[in-house]
Amino acid sequence: MKFTVDERYSADRSVALRYAPALLNGLEFTDISRQEGIRILDLGAWRGVNLKLLDESSLMASGTYKSLDGCLSTALCRKEGIRRVVFSSGANAGAALSLYGAATGLESFFFCPAGNLNKLDGAVFDRPGAHLIAVEGSDRRVKQAAKLAAERLGVPVIPTLEWRMLSAGCRGMFLAEQILRGEHFDWLVQSVCAGYGPIGIYRVFERLAVPSAPKFLAVQQGGLCPIVNAWEQHRETLPPLADTEWHEKPIEPALYNVHPDHTYPELYRLLQRWGGDALAVHQAEFEQFASEFLARVEAAGVTLTRVNGQIAERAGLLAGAGALKAIAGGRIPAGATVLCALTGGAGPAPSKPAVPERRIGLEDDLDAH
């Protein structure tokens, strides 16, 4: 891979367009791009550690870094002549894919956990081709419903792994550019569900031979943390799935993958290769650390979206709370510089409720829908 950029586009406008020459082999999508910007903000020092914010939210069209998936997947569908697609998501990826699909008239069937509908903007589904199906139950049930629908419709499930890696690669290129220009980060911290994002980022670091790349800290919520549990047991693969229940109230329900067995082995190797770590944040710890992190984020000029007085998206706050927990516990020493990824939370509030055109209940037979 060569480090090449399209200087017509700044990173705070679109990292997809800026790094297209290095990643996307001439893919044309300027008419599909909306806003896929990233920036870094200073959050000051805490207990001797320099905190910085990787803002992947306030300059994204959908309010989350999943805008990259929406933009590139829509462009790749057009390139391959795909007109109808199926996807499942906790909320953010599906919202972005539905939003960007409007640019090409892509017909989409979005299978979403019924409990996460409040995170979606109903206006995104006002067009005839954007279908929303709510599914009750675990993430595996949601994915199974999507898989069955795709088989019946004869259409693909997107995004593919390769497409996810391209999206994450845009993030990796942005960070590589900062490092090559002289910035230094000892740690990159992100909340993870399956881990596609960090895997794509560090693949770019590997291919570009980025010097002094940061260690990676994977943060999960204590109520559902298969990655952390396996890492702490020094497992190279996830054990067989034994439990799909939350063990405490979720901090961010959209981070809900109970058994990311396809991605964990590579994430494990990533942590080994780059000297990383993984930790869980429990509810009490989130309450202890998140308010400090939130105050710093908003003092830096990023206002998180609130719905009925509550923070709408907590994945970024979870990462920040994890960073502060790691600092307080001595995992990250004084003098280090920590870059915390705000992957969502500063987007527009839903303009209207999202009403699914179909709901699949817990007692419903998936084969009958």
Coordinates of N, CA and C in Angstrom, one line a residue, residues 143 161 164-165 192-200 203 227 236-238 257 259-270:
K143 N -29.7 -11.5 13.1 CA -28.9 -11.9 12.0 C -29.5 -13.1 11.2
L161 N -17.2 -8.5 4.6 CA -16.0 -8.3 5.4 C -15.1 -7.4 4.7
R164 N -16.3 -3.8 4.9 CA -16.0 -3.3 6.3 C -14.6 -2.9 6.5
M165 N -13.7 -3.7 5.9 CA -12.3 -3.4 6.1 C -11.9 -2.1 5.3
V192 N -15.8 -1.8 21.7 CA -15.9 -2.8 20.6 C -17.1 -3.7 20.8
C193 N -17.6 -4.1 19.7 CA -18.7 -5.1 19.6 C -18.2 -6.4 19.0
A194 N -17.8 -6.3 17.7 CA -17.2 -7.4 17.1 C -15.7 -7.1 16.8
G195 N -15.3 -5.8 16.6 CA -13.9 -5.5 16.4 C -13.5 -5.2 15.0
Y196 N -14.5 -5.1 14.1 CA -14.1 -4.8 12.7 C -13.3 -3.5 12.5
G197 N -13.7 -2.5 13.3 CA -13.0 -1.2 13.2 C -11.5 -1.3 13.4
P198 N -11.2 -1.7 14.7 CA -9.7 -1.8 15.0 C -9.0 -2.8 14.1
I199 N -9.6 -3.8 13.7 CA -8.9 -4.8 12.7 C -8.6 -4.1 11.4
G200 N -9.5 -3.3 10.9 CA -9.2 -2.6 9.6 C -8.2 -1.5 9.8
R203 N -4.7 -3.2 10.2 CA -4.3 -3.7 8.9 C -3.6 -2.6 8.1
I227 N -15.4 -10.7 24.4 CA -14.0 -10.4 23.9 C -13.1 -10.3 25.2
E236 N -7.1 -17.8 22.3 CA -6.9 -17.3 21.0 C -8.1 -17.4 20.1
T237 N -9.1 -18.2 20.6 CA -10.4 -18.2 20.0 C -11.5 -18.2 21.1
L238 N -12.7 -17.8 20.7 CA -13.8 -17.7 21.7 C -14.3 -19.2 22.0
N257 N -23.2 -7.8 20.3 CA -22.8 -9.1 19.7 C -22.3 -10.1 20.8
H259 N -21.4 -13.2 20.5 CA -20.4 -14.2 20.2 C -19.6 -13.9 18.9
P260 N -18.7 -12.9 18.9 CA -18.0 -12.5 17.7 C -16.9 -13.4 17.4
D261 N -17.2 -14.7 17.1 CA -16.2 -15.7 17.0 C -15.4 -15.5 15.7
H262 N -16.0 -14.9 14.7 CA -15.3 -14.7 13.4 C -14.2 -13.7 13.5
T263 N -14.4 -12.7 14.3 CA -13.4 -11.6 14.3 C -12.4 -11.7 15.5
Y264 N -12.8 -12.4 16.6 CA -12.0 -12.4 17.8 C -10.6 -12.9 17.5
P265 N -10.3 -14.0 16.8 CA -9.0 -14.5 16.6 C -8.0 -13.4 16.0
E266 N -8.5 -12.6 15.1 CA -7.7 -11.6 14.5 C -7.5 -10.4 15.5
L267 N -8.5 -10.1 16.3 CA -8.4 -9.1 17.3 C -7.4 -9.5 18.4
Y268 N -7.4 -10.8 18.7 CA -6.5 -11.3 19.7 C -5.1 -11.1 19.2
R269 N -4.8 -11.5 17.9 CA -3.5 -11.3 17.3 C -3.1 -9.9 17.3
L270 N -4.1 -9.0 17.0 CA -3.8 -7.5 17.0 C -3.3 -7.1 18.4

